[in-house]
mmCIF file of C-alpha atoms in Angstrom:
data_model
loop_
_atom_site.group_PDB
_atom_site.id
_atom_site.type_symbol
_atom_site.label_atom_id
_atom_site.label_comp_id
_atom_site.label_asym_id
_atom_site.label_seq_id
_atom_site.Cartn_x
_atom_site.Cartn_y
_atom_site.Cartn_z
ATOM 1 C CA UNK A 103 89.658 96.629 121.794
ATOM 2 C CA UNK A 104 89.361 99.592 118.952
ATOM 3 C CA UNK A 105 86.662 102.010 119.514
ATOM 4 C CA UNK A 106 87.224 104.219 116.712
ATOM 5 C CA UNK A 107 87.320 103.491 113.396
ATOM 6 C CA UNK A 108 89.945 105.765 110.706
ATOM 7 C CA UNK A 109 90.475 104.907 107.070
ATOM 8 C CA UNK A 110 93.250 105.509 105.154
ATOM 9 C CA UNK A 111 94.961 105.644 101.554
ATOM 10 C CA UNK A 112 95.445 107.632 98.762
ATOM 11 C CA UNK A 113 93.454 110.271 97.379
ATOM 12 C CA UNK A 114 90.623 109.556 95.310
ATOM 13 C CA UNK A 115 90.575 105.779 96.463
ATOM 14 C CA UNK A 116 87.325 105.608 97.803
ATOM 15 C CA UNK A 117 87.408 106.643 101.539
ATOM 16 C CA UNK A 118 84.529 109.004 101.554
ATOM 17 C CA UNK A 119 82.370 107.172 99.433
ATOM 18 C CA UNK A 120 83.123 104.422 102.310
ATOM 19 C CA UNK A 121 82.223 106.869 104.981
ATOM 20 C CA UNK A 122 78.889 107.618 103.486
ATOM 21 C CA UNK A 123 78.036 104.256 103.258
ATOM 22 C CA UNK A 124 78.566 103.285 106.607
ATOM 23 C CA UNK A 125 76.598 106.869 107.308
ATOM 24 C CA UNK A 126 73.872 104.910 105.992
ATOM 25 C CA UNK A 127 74.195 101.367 107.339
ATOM 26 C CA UNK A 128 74.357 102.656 111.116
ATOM 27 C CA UNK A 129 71.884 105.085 111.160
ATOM 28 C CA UNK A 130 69.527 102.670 109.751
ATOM 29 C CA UNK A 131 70.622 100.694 112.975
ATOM 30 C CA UNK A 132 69.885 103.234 114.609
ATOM 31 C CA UNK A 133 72.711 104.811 116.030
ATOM 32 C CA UNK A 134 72.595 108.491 116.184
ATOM 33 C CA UNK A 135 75.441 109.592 113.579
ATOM 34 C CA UNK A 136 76.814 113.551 113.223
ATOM 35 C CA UNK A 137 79.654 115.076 112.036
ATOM 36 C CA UNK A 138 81.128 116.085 108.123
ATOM 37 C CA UNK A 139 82.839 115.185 105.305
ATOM 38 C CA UNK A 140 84.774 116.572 102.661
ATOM 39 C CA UNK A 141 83.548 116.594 99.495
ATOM 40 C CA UNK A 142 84.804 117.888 96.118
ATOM 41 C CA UNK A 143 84.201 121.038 94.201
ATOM 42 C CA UNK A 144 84.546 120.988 90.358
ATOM 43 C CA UNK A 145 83.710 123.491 87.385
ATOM 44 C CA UNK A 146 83.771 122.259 84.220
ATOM 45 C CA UNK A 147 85.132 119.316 84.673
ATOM 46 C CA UNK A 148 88.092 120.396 86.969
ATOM 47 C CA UNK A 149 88.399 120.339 90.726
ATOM 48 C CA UNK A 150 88.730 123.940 92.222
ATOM 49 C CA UNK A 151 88.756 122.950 95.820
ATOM 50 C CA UNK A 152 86.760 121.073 99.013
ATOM 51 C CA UNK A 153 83.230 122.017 100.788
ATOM 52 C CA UNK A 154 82.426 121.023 104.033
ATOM 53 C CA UNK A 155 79.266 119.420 104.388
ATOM 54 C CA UNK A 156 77.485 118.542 107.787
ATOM 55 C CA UNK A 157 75.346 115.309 108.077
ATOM 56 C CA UNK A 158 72.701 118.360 109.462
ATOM 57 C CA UNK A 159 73.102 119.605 105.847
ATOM 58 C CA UNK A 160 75.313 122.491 106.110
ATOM 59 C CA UNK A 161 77.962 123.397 103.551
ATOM 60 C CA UNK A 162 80.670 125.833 103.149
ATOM 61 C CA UNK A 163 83.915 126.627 101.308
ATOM 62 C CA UNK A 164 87.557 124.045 103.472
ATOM 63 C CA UNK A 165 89.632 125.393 100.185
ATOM 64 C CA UNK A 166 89.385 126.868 97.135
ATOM 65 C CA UNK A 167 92.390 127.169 93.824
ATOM 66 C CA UNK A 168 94.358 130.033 94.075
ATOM 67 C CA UNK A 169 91.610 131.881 96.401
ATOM 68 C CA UNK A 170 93.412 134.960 98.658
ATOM 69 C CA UNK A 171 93.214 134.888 102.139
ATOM 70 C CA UNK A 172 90.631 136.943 103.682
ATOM 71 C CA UNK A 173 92.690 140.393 104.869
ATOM 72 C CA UNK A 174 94.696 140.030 108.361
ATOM 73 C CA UNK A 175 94.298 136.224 108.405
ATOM 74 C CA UNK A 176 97.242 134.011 107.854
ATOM 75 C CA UNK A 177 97.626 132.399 104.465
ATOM 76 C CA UNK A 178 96.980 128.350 105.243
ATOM 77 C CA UNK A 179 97.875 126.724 101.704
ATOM 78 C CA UNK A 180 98.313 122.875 100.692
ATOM 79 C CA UNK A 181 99.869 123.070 97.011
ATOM 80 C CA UNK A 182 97.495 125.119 94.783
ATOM 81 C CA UNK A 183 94.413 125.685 97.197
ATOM 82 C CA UNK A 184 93.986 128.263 100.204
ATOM 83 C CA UNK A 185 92.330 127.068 103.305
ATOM 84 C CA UNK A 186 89.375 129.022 104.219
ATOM 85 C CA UNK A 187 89.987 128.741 108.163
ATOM 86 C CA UNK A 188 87.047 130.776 109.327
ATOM 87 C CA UNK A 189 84.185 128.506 107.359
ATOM 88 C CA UNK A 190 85.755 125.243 108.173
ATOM 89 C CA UNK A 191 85.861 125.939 111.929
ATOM 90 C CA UNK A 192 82.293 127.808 111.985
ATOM 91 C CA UNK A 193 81.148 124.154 110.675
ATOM 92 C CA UNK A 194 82.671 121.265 111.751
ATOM 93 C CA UNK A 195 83.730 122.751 115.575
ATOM 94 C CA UNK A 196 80.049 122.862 116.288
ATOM 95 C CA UNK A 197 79.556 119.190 115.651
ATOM 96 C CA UNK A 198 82.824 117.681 117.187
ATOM 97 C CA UNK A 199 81.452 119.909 120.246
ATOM 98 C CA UNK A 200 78.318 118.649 120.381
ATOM 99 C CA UNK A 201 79.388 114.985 119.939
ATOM 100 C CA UNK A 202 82.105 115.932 122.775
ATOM 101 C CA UNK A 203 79.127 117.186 125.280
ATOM 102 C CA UNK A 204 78.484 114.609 128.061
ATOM 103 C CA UNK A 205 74.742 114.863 127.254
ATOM 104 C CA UNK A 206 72.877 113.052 124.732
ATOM 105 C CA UNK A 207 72.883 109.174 123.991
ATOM 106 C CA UNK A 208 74.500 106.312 125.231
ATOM 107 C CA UNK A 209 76.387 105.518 122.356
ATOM 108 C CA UNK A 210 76.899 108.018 119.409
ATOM 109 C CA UNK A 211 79.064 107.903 116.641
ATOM 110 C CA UNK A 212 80.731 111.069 115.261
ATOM 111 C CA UNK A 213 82.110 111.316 111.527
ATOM 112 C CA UNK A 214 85.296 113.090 110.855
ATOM 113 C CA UNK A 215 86.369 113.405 107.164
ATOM 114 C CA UNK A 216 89.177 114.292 106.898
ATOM 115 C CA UNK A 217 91.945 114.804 109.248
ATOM 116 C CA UNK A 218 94.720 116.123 107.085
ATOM 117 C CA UNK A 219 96.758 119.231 106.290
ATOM 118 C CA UNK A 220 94.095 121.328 105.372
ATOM 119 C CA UNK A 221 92.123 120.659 108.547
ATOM 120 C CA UNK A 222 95.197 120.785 110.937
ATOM 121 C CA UNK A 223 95.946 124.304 110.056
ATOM 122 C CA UNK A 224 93.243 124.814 113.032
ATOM 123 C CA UNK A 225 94.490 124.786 116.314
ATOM 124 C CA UNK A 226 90.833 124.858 117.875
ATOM 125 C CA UNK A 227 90.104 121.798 115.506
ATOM 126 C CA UNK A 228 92.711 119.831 116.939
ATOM 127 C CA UNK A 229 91.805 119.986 120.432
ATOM 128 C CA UNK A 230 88.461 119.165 119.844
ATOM 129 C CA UNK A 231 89.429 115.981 117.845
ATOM 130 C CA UNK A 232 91.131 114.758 120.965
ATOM 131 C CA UNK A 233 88.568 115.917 123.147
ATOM 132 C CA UNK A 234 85.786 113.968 120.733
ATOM 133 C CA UNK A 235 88.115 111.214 121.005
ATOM 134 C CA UNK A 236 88.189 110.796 124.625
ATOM 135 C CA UNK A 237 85.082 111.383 125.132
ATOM 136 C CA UNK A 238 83.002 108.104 126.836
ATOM 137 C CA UNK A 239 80.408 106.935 124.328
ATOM 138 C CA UNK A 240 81.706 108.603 121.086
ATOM 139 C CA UNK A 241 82.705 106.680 118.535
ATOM 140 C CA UNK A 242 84.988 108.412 115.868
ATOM 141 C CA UNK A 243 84.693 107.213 112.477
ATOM 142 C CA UNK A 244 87.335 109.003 110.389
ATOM 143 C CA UNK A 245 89.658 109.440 107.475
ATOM 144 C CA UNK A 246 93.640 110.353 107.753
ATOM 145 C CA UNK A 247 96.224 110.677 105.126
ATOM 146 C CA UNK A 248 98.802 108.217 104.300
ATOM 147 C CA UNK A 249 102.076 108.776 105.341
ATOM 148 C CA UNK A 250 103.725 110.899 103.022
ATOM 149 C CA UNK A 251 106.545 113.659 103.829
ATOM 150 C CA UNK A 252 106.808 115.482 106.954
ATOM 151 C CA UNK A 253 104.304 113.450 109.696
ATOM 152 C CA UNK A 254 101.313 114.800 110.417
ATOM 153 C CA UNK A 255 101.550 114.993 114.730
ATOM 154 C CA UNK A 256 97.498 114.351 115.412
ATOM 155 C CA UNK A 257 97.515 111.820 112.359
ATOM 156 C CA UNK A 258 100.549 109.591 113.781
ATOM 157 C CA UNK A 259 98.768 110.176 117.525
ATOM 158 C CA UNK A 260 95.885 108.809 116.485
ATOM 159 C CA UNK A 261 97.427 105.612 113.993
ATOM 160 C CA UNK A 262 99.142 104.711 117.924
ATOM 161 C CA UNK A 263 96.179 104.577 119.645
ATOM 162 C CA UNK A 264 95.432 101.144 120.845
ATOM 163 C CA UNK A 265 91.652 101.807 120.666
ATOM 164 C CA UNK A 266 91.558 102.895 116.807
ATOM 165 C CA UNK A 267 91.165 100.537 114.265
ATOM 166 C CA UNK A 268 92.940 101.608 110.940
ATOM 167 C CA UNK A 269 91.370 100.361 107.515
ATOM 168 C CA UNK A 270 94.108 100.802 104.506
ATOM 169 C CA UNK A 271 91.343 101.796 101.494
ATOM 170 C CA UNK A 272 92.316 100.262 98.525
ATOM 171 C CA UNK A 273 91.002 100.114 94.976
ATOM 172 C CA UNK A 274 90.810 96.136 95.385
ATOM 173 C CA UNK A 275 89.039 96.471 98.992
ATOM 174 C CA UNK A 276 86.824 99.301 98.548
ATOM 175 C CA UNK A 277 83.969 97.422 97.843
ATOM 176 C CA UNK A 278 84.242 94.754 100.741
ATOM 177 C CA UNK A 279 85.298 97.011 103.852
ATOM 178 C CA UNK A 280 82.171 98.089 105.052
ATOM 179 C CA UNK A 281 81.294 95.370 106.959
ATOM 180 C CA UNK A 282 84.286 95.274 108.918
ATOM 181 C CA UNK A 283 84.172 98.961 109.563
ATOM 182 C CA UNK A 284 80.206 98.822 111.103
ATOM 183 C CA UNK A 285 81.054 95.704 112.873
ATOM 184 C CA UNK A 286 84.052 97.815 114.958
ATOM 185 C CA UNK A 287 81.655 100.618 115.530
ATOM 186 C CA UNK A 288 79.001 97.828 116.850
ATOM 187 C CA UNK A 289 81.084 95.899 119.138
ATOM 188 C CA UNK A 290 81.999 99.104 120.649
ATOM 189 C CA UNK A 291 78.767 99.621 121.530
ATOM 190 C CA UNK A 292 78.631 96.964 123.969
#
């Protein structure tokens, strides 16, 4: 039976909107719900990178266009942006943490947008995706990449796990997946 829940498909499709949807839906049930998303940065009309945001509110810089590397770090670049490392880890490793502790609810559900090249330049990040994933009582809702060039190791780990549930995003399903996607993360509740 799937446990966690990961959606998947091209860029710009419609998976975060999706994932703050269902934000909504199950906290209104109730559920207690942390984690982050991704969400875009644009300046006059044109996208110069990717904030992380926390559902507790916090923000900070994942990448940014042609940014440099702060000095003695390692330059961590997909195509035109630079991955600001030390922000992305000082947010979302807190909450993949917390929703990895043993204490707290029963049943929690922890969001996780996006698993994907930017995000697995962190080693620390990584870990503690597995860790929230084996965690009893966490449920992962998540985003990964389609397949596309060189295979991502923790994306193809987690598409072969027999308790996640993948949802291909589509421009045609957009619209109708949500209730498939809270009805995984409710039946794993029981």
């Amino acid at each position: 039976m799937s446990r966690h829940v990961f959606l998947t498909g091209p860029p710009g499709v419609g998976k975060t909107t999706l994932i703050q949807k269902a934000i909504e839906v199950l906290q209104s049930s109730g559920l207690p719900v942390d984690g982050f998303y991704t969400q875009e940065v644009r300046q006059e009309g044109r996208r110069i990178g990717f904030d992380v945001v926390t559902l507790s509110g916090a923000q900070g810089p994942l990448s940014r266009v042609g940014s440099q590397p702060l000095p003695g770090k390692p330059e961590c670049r997909v195509g035109q942006y630079v991955v600001n490392l030390d922000s992305f880890e000082q947010l979302a490793l807190p909450v993949l943490r917390n929703a990895g502790s043993s204490c707290g609810p029963k049943h929690r559900v922890c969001i996780i947008d996006e698993i994907g090249k930017m995000e697995l330049f962190s080693q620390p990040f990584i870990q503690a995706v597995r860790q929230t994933l084996s965690t009893p009582g966490v449920i992962v809702v998540g985003t990964i990449p389609v397949p596309k060039g060189k295979p991502l190791a923790l994306v193809e780990e987690i598409r072969k796990r027999r308790d996640v549930k993948v949802f291909n995003v589509t421009r045609e399903n957009r619209n109708s997946l949500l209730p498939d996607i809270v009805a995984v993360v409710q039946s794993s509740r029981t």
